[in-house]
Amino acid sequence: MASKIELKSLVKPRSLKTFTPGETVQLQGMVFNTRVTKWGGFILLRKPEGVVQIVIQNDKTVITDEKGEAITLNALSRESAIAVDGVVNASNIKDPASANNQIEIAADAIRVISAPSTTDLIDQNSIQFDPDTSLAFKLDHRQVTLRNPRDMAIFRVNAVIVKAFAEFLTANGFTQIFSPKIVAEGAEGGANVFSMDYFGKNVYLAQSPQFYKQIGVGVFERVFEIAPAYRAERHNTSRHLNEYISLDVEMGFIKGQEDVMLLESCLLEHIIRTVESECAHELAFLKAELPKMPHTIPVFRLSETHEILMQHYADKMSMDHRGEPDLAPEEEVLICDYALKEFDSDFVFITHFPSSHRAFYAMDDPDDPTLTISYDLLMRGREITSGGQRIHKEEQYIEKMLKRGMHPENFKFYLETFRNGMPPHGGFAIGLERILSGFLGIPNIKEVSLFPRDINRVAP
C-alpha cells in the first residue's frame, strides 16, 4: 500500500534573535568548538545565522552519543551534529560570531545525531581571521572551510544582496528570466569564450545573457536574470574570475542611457539599505562599512576622466592614459578617490567609451559616432557594472557587424528579433562578486565567490 504525505504547515526554524531568557528550547546544530572546565564547559553551536553558546554542567547535563550511551564533553568531537534541550539564560557574550550575544543555553540534554569519521579535522578557528595567509588552503578545502563564521557571514550578506536585487526589480515591473548558458555565438565577440563540443558541434559557454535579455524586452519590456557568466580570460588577479554571477537587467521604452543609470542608482540604494537593515550583525562582525551613496552620483565622460586624473593625480600614475579607450586599474582607483573627496560618493559613472572598444550592440552616439552611449559604474576603486543603450534597429546592427568583419548570418535568431520590431532599450550587468567584495572591503574577489573558478582552479 502506498504511503501518504499529509500536507500541513511546515515548522519554520526559529531565529536565535527571538530566543528569550526563561524559555525551554530545543535546537539542532553543528559543534563549532568546545571548552572543558572542572564543573562542565561550553559548546559553541554553529547555526546558519551564527554561533550560540551552550553551557554544560557535569551534574545537570546528560550527553549521549549516536548509540545512546553517555559520554563526557571531552569525547564530543567538533563538527558533530547534535540536538540540544535546555533553558535560555540571559548573558553577555563577547564572541563577535555570536548570533545573539544576549543569551546562552543551559543544556539539560545533548544527543549526538552524527559524528565525523576522522579525528584529523580542519580547525576552523585557526583559519577564521587570517584570510591573507590561509586563502589558498581555504579554497583548496572550500567544502569544509566555508563553515567558519567569517565565510558564513560573507555569504549571508551575499544572499541578501541577491534577494534585494530581485525584490526591487520585481516590485518595479520586471520579469525574471532564465537564459541558456550553451550558445552558438559569444555575445561580446572576441576570443575570450570557452568553446566545447556539443554532439559534434562547436558551441560556447555564454559570456552574458545579453542576446536573450534583449529578446526578453520584446516580450516583457522589463527583464532581469541572476545566473553564471563565463569569460575565458587568462587573468590571475584579485579582480578576476572565469566564472562569476552576473546580475543582469534590461528595460524597454527608454529615452536614453540616463534612464538606465537612474534605475541602477535606485536599485543600488535599495540594496544598500536592505543590507544595512538585515545584515547589521554580519557587517559588525566583518568590520565592514557600506559604501556612501549620494543623492546624485557623479558622472564623467571617459575623456574627461583622463584629464581630471592628469590634473589631480599625475604624480600617482605610472603613465599618461589620455587617449586610451578604457580606464586602467590605477585610474579606477584614483577617480573613485576623487569622487569620494569631491562628491562624498563611493560611486562614479564613466560614460562615452569608444565604439571600437565596446560590444557591437552598444548604441553609437549620434553626435559623435566614434563614441557609444554606454557607461561603466565604479565603486571603491573597481568597476562593478557595464551598461548603456542598445541598438534597436536591424539595419544598424548589420551595418555595424559588417564594419567589424562579423557575419550577420551567424546571428540570424538575434537579428530576427529586431526585424520584427523592438522599442528603444538598454540595460546593465552587475558582477555580484565585485559588488560584494566592495561592500565588505574584501580585496580578493576569490574570497567572496562560493567556489571560485580561475585559470588554476576548477575544484572543489
Tab-separated table of C-alpha atoms in Angstrom:
chain	number	residue	atom	x	y	z
A	1	MET	CA	0.000	0.000	0.000
A	2	ALA	CA	1.392	3.431	-0.957
A	3	SER	CA	2.399	5.734	1.865
A	4	LYS	CA	0.953	9.232	2.001
A	5	ILE	CA	2.363	12.653	2.719
A	6	GLU	CA	-0.096	14.774	4.643
A	7	LEU	CA	0.038	18.437	3.645
A	8	LYS	CA	0.340	20.657	6.676
A	9	SER	CA	2.182	23.753	7.760
A	10	LEU	CA	5.938	23.442	7.778
A	11	VAL	CA	7.740	24.092	11.036
A	12	LYS	CA	9.937	27.108	10.373
A	13	PRO	CA	13.292	27.291	12.153
A	14	ARG	CA	13.333	29.971	14.822
A	15	SER	CA	15.854	32.754	14.658
A	16	LEU	CA	18.206	32.841	17.627
A	17	LYS	CA	17.408	36.547	17.863
A	18	THR	CA	13.892	35.614	19.052
A	19	PHE	CA	15.076	33.463	21.986
A	20	THR	CA	14.152	34.983	25.346
A	21	PRO	CA	15.506	34.195	28.818
A	22	GLY	CA	13.497	31.659	30.799
A	23	GLU	CA	12.012	29.678	27.913
A	24	THR	CA	12.704	25.998	27.298
A	25	VAL	CA	14.018	25.319	23.798
A	26	GLN	CA	15.101	22.501	21.534
A	27	LEU	CA	17.617	23.179	18.791
A	28	GLN	CA	20.000	21.350	16.499
A	29	GLY	CA	23.305	22.396	15.019
A	30	MET	CA	26.963	21.590	14.464
A	31	VAL	CA	29.650	21.729	17.132
A	32	PHE	CA	31.989	24.558	16.166
A	33	ASN	CA	34.168	24.390	19.266
A	34	THR	CA	34.225	23.147	22.869
A	35	ARG	CA	35.883	24.271	26.089
A	36	VAL	CA	36.094	21.941	29.074
A	37	THR	CA	36.168	23.195	32.694
A	38	LYS	CA	36.223	21.450	36.068
A	39	TRP	CA	32.484	21.949	36.511
A	40	GLY	CA	31.474	21.261	32.886
A	41	GLY	CA	32.225	23.550	29.993
A	42	PHE	CA	30.894	25.220	26.856
A	43	ILE	CA	29.911	24.302	23.335
A	44	LEU	CA	29.790	26.846	20.550
A	45	LEU	CA	26.970	25.542	18.403
A	46	ARG	CA	27.036	26.660	14.783
A	47	LYS	CA	23.726	27.733	13.297
A	48	PRO	CA	23.051	29.373	9.909
A	49	GLU	CA	22.907	32.860	11.455
A	50	GLY	CA	25.985	32.456	13.685
A	51	VAL	CA	27.039	30.599	16.821
A	52	VAL	CA	25.223	30.206	20.125
A	53	GLN	CA	26.871	29.286	23.427
A	54	ILE	CA	25.705	26.110	25.148
A	55	VAL	CA	26.577	25.759	28.848
A	56	ILE	CA	27.341	22.255	30.196
A	57	GLN	CA	27.201	21.371	33.904
A	58	ASN	CA	28.557	17.963	34.883
A	59	ASP	CA	25.847	17.391	37.498
A	60	LYS	CA	22.938	18.531	35.305
A	61	THR	CA	23.707	17.876	31.641
A	62	VAL	CA	23.410	14.411	30.088
A	63	ILE	CA	25.401	13.909	26.852
A	64	THR	CA	24.795	10.766	24.782
A	65	ASP	CA	26.492	9.503	21.626
A	66	GLU	CA	24.899	8.091	18.468
A	67	LYS	CA	24.247	4.777	20.258
A	68	GLY	CA	22.557	6.472	23.188
A	69	GLU	CA	25.474	5.822	25.558
A	70	ALA	CA	26.596	8.513	27.999
A	71	ILE	CA	29.801	10.398	27.088
A	72	THR	CA	31.741	13.332	28.516
A	73	LEU	CA	32.211	16.721	26.902
A	74	ASN	CA	35.828	15.706	26.247
A	75	ALA	CA	34.567	12.946	23.964
A	76	LEU	CA	32.351	15.255	21.919
A	77	SER	CA	34.037	15.940	18.591
A	78	ARG	CA	33.965	19.234	16.773
A	79	GLU	CA	31.740	19.120	13.661
A	80	SER	CA	29.345	16.674	15.308
A	81	ALA	CA	25.685	17.242	14.527
A	82	ILE	CA	23.856	17.436	17.868
A	83	ALA	CA	20.420	18.076	19.358
A	84	VAL	CA	20.186	20.235	22.493
A	85	ASP	CA	17.403	20.532	25.058
A	86	GLY	CA	17.813	23.375	27.515
A	87	VAL	CA	16.755	26.672	29.027
A	88	VAL	CA	17.608	30.119	27.687
A	89	ASN	CA	19.568	32.272	30.110
A	90	ALA	CA	20.462	35.948	29.842
A	91	SER	CA	24.134	36.527	29.124
A	92	ASN	CA	26.626	38.946	27.600
A	93	ILE	CA	28.643	37.007	25.037
A	94	LYS	CA	31.818	38.672	23.763
A	95	ASP	CA	32.321	36.415	20.722
A	96	PRO	CA	31.661	38.560	17.592
A	97	ALA	CA	30.408	35.452	15.778
A	98	SER	CA	27.522	35.118	18.245
A	99	ALA	CA	24.127	35.276	16.579
A	100	ASN	CA	22.543	36.669	19.762
A	101	ASN	CA	25.049	37.864	22.334
A	102	GLN	CA	22.312	38.481	24.896
A	103	ILE	CA	21.601	34.802	25.561
A	104	GLU	CA	23.126	31.371	26.136
A	105	ILE	CA	21.544	27.933	26.523
A	106	ALA	CA	21.874	25.968	29.781
A	107	ALA	CA	21.749	22.410	28.455
A	108	ASP	CA	19.770	19.650	30.145
A	109	ALA	CA	20.401	17.020	27.473
A	110	ILE	CA	22.630	16.760	24.404
A	111	ARG	CA	22.332	13.977	21.860
A	112	VAL	CA	24.858	13.270	19.125
A	113	ILE	CA	22.994	12.763	15.850
A	114	SER	CA	26.058	12.214	13.694
A	115	ALA	CA	29.790	12.412	14.357
A	116	PRO	CA	32.660	12.948	11.855
A	117	SER	CA	34.557	9.851	10.768
A	118	THR	CA	38.015	11.383	11.299
A	119	THR	CA	39.876	12.948	14.184
A	120	ASP	CA	42.050	14.900	11.734
A	121	LEU	CA	39.555	17.744	11.419
A	122	ILE	CA	40.234	21.053	9.703
A	123	ASP	CA	40.462	23.603	12.504
A	124	GLN	CA	38.016	26.370	11.628
A	125	ASN	CA	39.366	28.537	14.438
A	126	SER	CA	42.891	28.652	13.032
A	127	ILE	CA	41.721	29.919	9.614
A	128	GLN	CA	38.890	32.151	10.717
A	129	PHE	CA	40.592	35.538	10.917
A	130	ASP	CA	43.634	35.103	8.684
A	131	PRO	CA	42.490	35.297	5.046
A	132	ASP	CA	45.785	36.648	3.695
A	133	THR	CA	47.962	33.715	4.706
A	134	SER	CA	45.351	30.985	4.520
A	135	LEU	CA	43.349	31.817	1.385
A	136	ALA	CA	44.926	29.100	-0.793
A	137	PHE	CA	44.324	26.487	1.917
A	138	LYS	CA	40.772	27.729	2.441
A	139	LEU	CA	39.975	27.497	-1.258
A	140	ASP	CA	41.561	24.045	-1.596
A	141	HIS	CA	39.272	22.793	1.188
A	142	ARG	CA	36.345	25.112	0.478
A	143	GLN	CA	33.714	22.426	1.038
A	144	VAL	CA	34.671	22.426	4.725
A	145	THR	CA	36.245	25.826	5.357
A	146	LEU	CA	33.031	27.594	4.325
A	147	ARG	CA	31.772	26.505	7.744
A	148	ASN	CA	33.838	29.106	9.591
A	149	PRO	CA	31.787	32.079	10.864
A	150	ARG	CA	33.606	34.678	8.790
A	151	ASP	CA	32.786	32.977	5.485
A	152	MET	CA	29.258	32.256	6.647
A	153	ALA	CA	28.769	35.975	7.342
A	154	ILE	CA	30.104	36.888	3.881
A	155	PHE	CA	27.631	34.647	2.122
A	156	ARG	CA	24.699	35.679	4.285
A	157	VAL	CA	25.324	39.220	3.010
A	158	ASN	CA	25.643	37.777	-0.494
A	159	ALA	CA	22.194	36.191	-0.186
A	160	VAL	CA	20.625	39.442	0.999
A	161	ILE	CA	22.132	41.377	-1.935
A	162	VAL	CA	20.619	38.901	-4.402
A	163	LYS	CA	17.277	38.957	-2.600
A	164	ALA	CA	17.172	42.757	-2.596
A	165	PHE	CA	18.117	42.849	-6.292
A	166	ALA	CA	15.222	40.580	-7.287
A	167	GLU	CA	12.835	42.199	-4.815
A	168	PHE	CA	13.362	45.740	-6.143
A	169	LEU	CA	13.123	44.793	-9.798
A	170	THR	CA	10.034	42.625	-9.324
A	171	ALA	CA	8.340	45.476	-7.462
A	172	ASN	CA	9.139	47.762	-10.405
A	173	GLY	CA	7.566	45.675	-13.129
A	174	PHE	CA	10.482	43.443	-14.158
A	175	THR	CA	10.059	39.764	-15.049
A	176	GLN	CA	12.772	37.277	-14.093
A	177	ILE	CA	14.037	35.124	-16.969
A	178	PHE	CA	16.474	32.226	-17.307
A	179	SER	CA	18.535	32.102	-20.476
A	180	PRO	CA	20.673	29.241	-21.852
A	181	LYS	CA	24.361	29.047	-20.998
A	182	ILE	CA	25.263	26.878	-24.019
A	183	VAL	CA	25.215	29.194	-27.030
A	184	ALA	CA	26.168	29.231	-30.702
A	185	GLU	CA	27.934	32.614	-30.594
A	186	GLY	CA	29.542	34.744	-27.896
A	187	ALA	CA	27.534	37.859	-27.053
A	188	GLU	CA	30.623	40.007	-26.588
A	189	GLY	CA	32.592	38.758	-29.595
A	190	GLY	CA	36.342	38.276	-29.424
A	191	ALA	CA	38.325	35.264	-28.295
A	192	ASN	CA	37.550	35.235	-24.572
A	193	VAL	CA	34.935	32.483	-24.837
A	194	PHE	CA	35.054	28.885	-23.655
A	195	SER	CA	34.361	26.518	-26.553
A	196	MET	CA	33.129	22.975	-26.163
A	197	ASP	CA	31.987	20.018	-28.233
A	198	TYR	CA	28.205	19.698	-28.289
A	199	PHE	CA	27.262	16.467	-30.069
A	200	GLY	CA	29.759	17.182	-32.827
A	201	LYS	CA	29.105	20.931	-32.986
A	202	ASN	CA	31.374	23.668	-31.671
A	203	VAL	CA	29.492	25.805	-29.129
A	204	TYR	CA	30.357	28.178	-26.322
A	205	LEU	CA	29.621	28.926	-22.688
A	206	ALA	CA	27.700	32.211	-22.502
A	207	GLN	CA	29.730	35.325	-21.725
A	208	SER	CA	26.484	37.040	-20.774
A	209	PRO	CA	22.732	36.700	-21.335
A	210	GLN	CA	22.811	39.846	-23.479
A	211	PHE	CA	21.039	38.468	-26.576
A	212	TYR	CA	18.357	36.778	-24.526
A	213	LYS	CA	17.600	39.645	-22.202
A	214	GLN	CA	17.195	41.900	-25.251
A	215	ILE	CA	14.830	39.311	-26.710
A	216	GLY	CA	13.034	39.391	-23.351
A	217	VAL	CA	12.460	43.137	-23.695
A	218	GLY	CA	10.427	42.439	-26.846
A	219	VAL	CA	8.237	40.138	-24.757
A	220	PHE	CA	8.029	41.612	-21.248
A	221	GLU	CA	9.522	45.129	-21.712
A	222	ARG	CA	11.472	44.778	-18.444
A	223	VAL	CA	13.506	41.679	-17.536
A	224	PHE	CA	16.264	40.557	-15.190
A	225	GLU	CA	18.371	37.467	-14.661
A	226	ILE	CA	20.644	36.098	-11.947
A	227	ALA	CA	22.994	33.497	-13.399
A	228	PRO	CA	26.621	32.469	-14.043
A	229	ALA	CA	28.621	34.046	-16.863
A	230	TYR	CA	31.879	32.752	-18.325
A	231	ARG	CA	34.948	34.636	-19.555
A	232	ALA	CA	37.998	32.797	-20.932
A	233	GLU	CA	40.423	35.499	-19.828
A	234	ARG	CA	43.904	34.485	-18.701
A	235	HIS	CA	43.904	36.824	-15.731
A	236	ASN	CA	45.200	35.590	-12.399
A	237	THR	CA	44.471	38.620	-10.256
A	238	SER	CA	42.420	39.526	-7.205
A	239	ARG	CA	39.948	41.272	-9.566
A	240	HIS	CA	39.008	38.489	-11.984
A	241	LEU	CA	37.096	35.221	-12.117
A	242	ASN	CA	36.463	32.993	-15.121
A	243	GLU	CA	33.018	32.093	-13.817
A	244	TYR	CA	31.059	34.693	-11.922
A	245	ILE	CA	27.471	35.541	-11.048
A	246	SER	CA	26.013	38.253	-13.252
A	247	LEU	CA	23.047	40.347	-12.132
A	248	ASP	CA	21.542	41.383	-15.460
A	249	VAL	CA	18.858	43.962	-16.205
A	250	GLU	CA	17.288	45.163	-19.458
A	251	MET	CA	14.338	47.514	-19.993
A	252	GLY	CA	12.455	48.922	-22.947
A	253	PHE	CA	10.990	52.294	-23.904
A	254	ILE	CA	13.902	54.302	-22.547
A	255	LYS	CA	14.618	57.872	-23.618
A	256	GLY	CA	18.376	57.389	-23.218
A	257	GLN	CA	21.014	55.766	-21.057
A	258	GLU	CA	20.194	58.226	-18.278
A	259	ASP	CA	17.039	56.172	-17.640
A	260	VAL	CA	19.205	53.085	-17.205
A	261	MET	CA	21.638	54.890	-14.917
A	262	LEU	CA	18.752	56.198	-12.795
A	263	LEU	CA	17.327	52.695	-12.498
A	264	GLU	CA	20.659	51.294	-11.365
A	265	SER	CA	21.161	54.122	-8.865
A	266	CYS	CA	17.761	53.460	-7.269
A	267	LEU	CA	18.402	49.715	-7.318
A	268	LEU	CA	21.764	50.063	-5.570
A	269	GLU	CA	20.299	52.402	-2.971
A	270	HIS	CA	17.655	49.764	-2.198
A	271	ILE	CA	20.289	47.023	-1.956
A	272	ILE	CA	22.450	49.098	0.396
A	273	ARG	CA	19.519	49.969	2.653
A	274	THR	CA	18.390	46.328	2.740
A	275	VAL	CA	21.853	45.044	3.638
A	276	GLU	CA	22.179	47.760	6.264
A	277	SER	CA	18.838	46.722	7.790
A	278	GLU	CA	19.120	42.935	7.586
A	279	CYS	CA	22.859	42.350	7.998
A	280	ALA	CA	23.816	44.592	10.925
A	281	HIS	CA	25.313	41.613	12.780
A	282	GLU	CA	27.337	40.452	9.773
A	283	LEU	CA	28.608	43.951	8.991
A	284	ALA	CA	29.734	44.440	12.588
A	285	PHE	CA	31.381	41.011	12.680
A	286	LEU	CA	33.220	41.643	9.393
A	287	LYS	CA	34.020	45.239	10.410
A	288	ALA	CA	32.538	46.380	7.114
A	289	GLU	CA	31.251	49.848	6.297
A	290	LEU	CA	28.773	50.074	3.429
A	291	PRO	CA	29.582	52.439	0.543
A	292	LYS	CA	28.361	56.022	0.525
A	293	MET	CA	25.505	56.570	-1.910
A	294	PRO	CA	24.872	60.294	-2.560
A	295	HIS	CA	21.603	61.715	-3.812
A	296	THR	CA	23.356	62.359	-7.142
A	297	ILE	CA	26.161	60.066	-8.321
A	298	PRO	CA	28.868	61.996	-10.226
A	299	VAL	CA	29.088	61.327	-13.979
A	300	PHE	CA	32.183	61.900	-16.137
A	301	ARG	CA	32.940	61.134	-19.749
A	302	LEU	CA	35.929	58.855	-20.294
A	303	SER	CA	37.962	61.623	-21.941
A	304	GLU	CA	37.078	63.989	-19.097
A	305	THR	CA	38.143	61.357	-16.553
A	306	HIS	CA	41.607	61.025	-18.114
A	307	GLU	CA	42.027	64.810	-17.901
A	308	ILE	CA	40.843	65.022	-14.289
A	309	LEU	CA	43.318	62.358	-13.245
A	310	MET	CA	46.229	64.022	-15.037
A	311	GLN	CA	45.325	67.292	-13.369
A	312	HIS	CA	44.953	65.932	-9.832
A	313	TYR	CA	46.866	62.632	-9.681
A	314	ALA	CA	49.657	62.774	-12.277
A	315	ASP	CA	52.257	62.065	-9.596
A	316	LYS	CA	50.427	58.881	-8.545
A	317	MET	CA	50.028	57.352	-12.008
A	318	SER	CA	52.523	55.132	-13.776
A	319	MET	CA	51.833	56.820	-17.132
A	320	ASP	CA	49.662	59.298	-19.008
A	321	HIS	CA	46.495	57.396	-20.027
A	322	ARG	CA	44.915	60.181	-22.081
A	323	GLY	CA	43.662	58.836	-25.380
A	324	GLU	CA	43.313	55.287	-24.057
A	325	PRO	CA	39.984	53.570	-24.901
A	326	ASP	CA	39.334	52.435	-21.333
A	327	LEU	CA	40.328	53.127	-17.750
A	328	ALA	CA	43.457	51.490	-16.396
A	329	PRO	CA	43.076	49.783	-12.994
A	330	GLU	CA	45.057	52.569	-11.328
A	331	GLU	CA	42.699	55.120	-12.884
A	332	GLU	CA	39.670	53.287	-11.490
A	333	VAL	CA	41.152	53.610	-8.016
A	334	LEU	CA	42.045	57.279	-8.410
A	335	ILE	CA	38.797	58.503	-9.970
A	336	CYS	CA	36.930	56.830	-7.102
A	337	ASP	CA	39.208	58.641	-4.667
A	338	TYR	CA	38.369	61.902	-6.470
A	339	ALA	CA	34.620	61.194	-6.367
A	340	LEU	CA	34.780	60.462	-2.640
A	341	LYS	CA	36.739	63.630	-1.831
A	342	GLU	CA	34.784	65.970	-4.108
A	343	PHE	CA	31.282	64.484	-4.006
A	344	ASP	CA	31.301	62.291	-0.871
A	345	SER	CA	30.419	59.364	-3.159
A	346	ASP	CA	31.790	55.833	-3.283
A	347	PHE	CA	30.217	55.547	-6.764
A	348	VAL	CA	31.070	57.229	-10.062
A	349	PHE	CA	29.666	56.771	-13.576
A	350	ILE	CA	32.045	56.891	-16.555
A	351	THR	CA	30.364	57.355	-19.954
A	352	HIS	CA	31.038	57.613	-23.720
A	353	PHE	CA	33.520	54.834	-24.358
A	354	PRO	CA	34.898	54.440	-27.908
A	355	SER	CA	32.690	52.431	-30.248
A	356	SER	CA	35.679	50.371	-31.368
A	357	HIS	CA	36.136	49.064	-27.809
A	358	ARG	CA	32.530	48.353	-26.854
A	359	ALA	CA	30.305	45.446	-27.836
A	360	PHE	CA	28.631	45.657	-31.246
A	361	TYR	CA	25.161	46.055	-29.717
A	362	ALA	CA	26.102	49.338	-27.984
A	363	MET	CA	24.312	52.364	-29.469
A	364	ASP	CA	26.678	54.847	-31.113
A	365	ASP	CA	26.334	58.488	-30.114
A	366	PRO	CA	24.514	60.366	-32.931
A	367	ASP	CA	26.599	63.461	-32.128
A	368	ASP	CA	29.863	61.526	-32.399
A	369	PRO	CA	29.583	58.001	-33.863
A	370	THR	CA	33.109	57.173	-32.715
A	371	LEU	CA	31.695	57.053	-29.169
A	372	THR	CA	28.952	54.929	-27.619
A	373	ILE	CA	26.009	55.742	-25.387
A	374	SER	CA	27.373	53.420	-22.732
A	375	TYR	CA	28.775	53.587	-19.236
A	376	ASP	CA	30.708	51.833	-16.518
A	377	LEU	CA	29.841	52.245	-12.861
A	378	LEU	CA	32.784	52.199	-10.475
A	379	MET	CA	32.592	51.634	-6.737
A	380	ARG	CA	35.508	51.949	-4.330
A	381	GLY	CA	38.170	51.655	-6.986
A	382	ARG	CA	36.715	48.872	-9.067
A	383	GLU	CA	34.298	48.589	-11.983
A	384	ILE	CA	31.127	46.790	-10.888
A	385	THR	CA	28.859	47.457	-13.886
A	386	SER	CA	28.835	47.899	-17.634
A	387	GLY	CA	25.674	49.234	-19.208
A	388	GLY	CA	24.076	51.635	-21.649
A	389	GLN	CA	21.645	51.993	-24.507
A	390	ARG	CA	21.447	49.242	-27.159
A	391	ILE	CA	20.842	49.383	-30.894
A	392	HIS	CA	17.206	48.534	-31.644
A	393	LYS	CA	17.158	48.641	-35.478
A	394	GLU	CA	18.153	45.622	-37.586
A	395	GLU	CA	19.829	47.684	-40.313
A	396	GLN	CA	22.083	49.393	-37.767
A	397	TYR	CA	23.162	46.002	-36.426
A	398	ILE	CA	24.005	44.691	-39.874
A	399	GLU	CA	25.955	47.839	-40.755
A	400	LYS	CA	27.992	47.632	-37.557
A	401	MET	CA	28.593	43.886	-37.887
A	402	LEU	CA	29.893	44.251	-41.426
A	403	LYS	CA	32.218	47.072	-40.410
A	404	ARG	CA	33.694	44.762	-37.766
A	405	GLY	CA	34.092	41.797	-40.085
A	406	MET	CA	31.321	39.885	-38.349
A	407	HIS	CA	28.941	37.620	-40.251
A	408	PRO	CA	25.268	38.577	-39.775
A	409	GLU	CA	24.179	35.102	-40.927
A	410	ASN	CA	25.688	33.729	-37.694
A	411	PHE	CA	23.237	35.851	-35.696
A	412	LYS	CA	20.004	35.016	-37.525
A	413	PHE	CA	17.870	34.398	-34.433
A	414	TYR	CA	19.178	37.566	-32.767
A	415	LEU	CA	18.614	39.806	-35.791
A	416	GLU	CA	15.150	38.381	-36.355
A	417	THR	CA	14.204	39.920	-33.021
A	418	PHE	CA	14.853	43.415	-34.373
A	419	ARG	CA	13.409	42.679	-37.812
A	420	ASN	CA	10.113	42.093	-36.033
A	421	GLY	CA	10.267	45.402	-34.163
A	422	MET	CA	11.856	46.454	-30.867
A	423	PRO	CA	11.490	49.511	-28.623
A	424	PRO	CA	14.463	51.668	-27.626
A	425	HIS	CA	16.042	49.805	-24.751
A	426	GLY	CA	19.072	49.492	-22.540
A	427	GLY	CA	20.394	47.722	-19.511
A	428	PHE	CA	23.352	46.738	-17.413
A	429	ALA	CA	25.099	43.848	-15.709
A	430	ILE	CA	26.463	43.939	-12.166
A	431	GLY	CA	29.159	41.481	-11.115
A	432	LEU	CA	27.854	40.011	-7.866
A	433	GLU	CA	31.289	39.124	-6.503
A	434	ARG	CA	32.603	42.604	-7.257
A	435	ILE	CA	29.775	44.389	-5.513
A	436	LEU	CA	30.004	42.022	-2.532
A	437	SER	CA	33.760	42.481	-2.165
A	438	GLY	CA	33.300	46.254	-2.410
A	439	PHE	CA	30.542	46.310	0.198
A	440	LEU	CA	32.627	44.294	2.659
A	441	GLY	CA	36.049	45.761	1.899
A	442	ILE	CA	37.487	42.388	0.880
A	443	PRO	CA	40.113	42.997	-1.811
A	444	ASN	CA	40.398	39.487	-3.275
A	445	ILE	CA	37.308	38.603	-5.283
A	446	LYS	CA	38.018	34.873	-4.924
A	447	GLU	CA	37.205	35.105	-1.230
A	448	VAL	CA	33.650	36.207	-1.967
A	449	SER	CA	32.962	33.527	-4.578
A	450	LEU	CA	31.426	30.406	-3.086
A	451	PHE	CA	33.555	28.063	-5.214
A	452	PRO	CA	35.803	30.319	-7.312
A	453	ARG	CA	36.895	29.391	-10.815
A	454	ASP	CA	40.058	30.977	-12.161
A	455	ILE	CA	42.817	29.874	-14.555
A	456	ASN	CA	44.231	27.495	-11.949
A	457	ARG	CA	41.182	26.297	-10.033
A	458	VAL	CA	38.339	24.013	-11.106
A	459	ALA	CA	37.856	22.164	-7.804
A	460	PRO	CA	36.292	21.745	-5.372
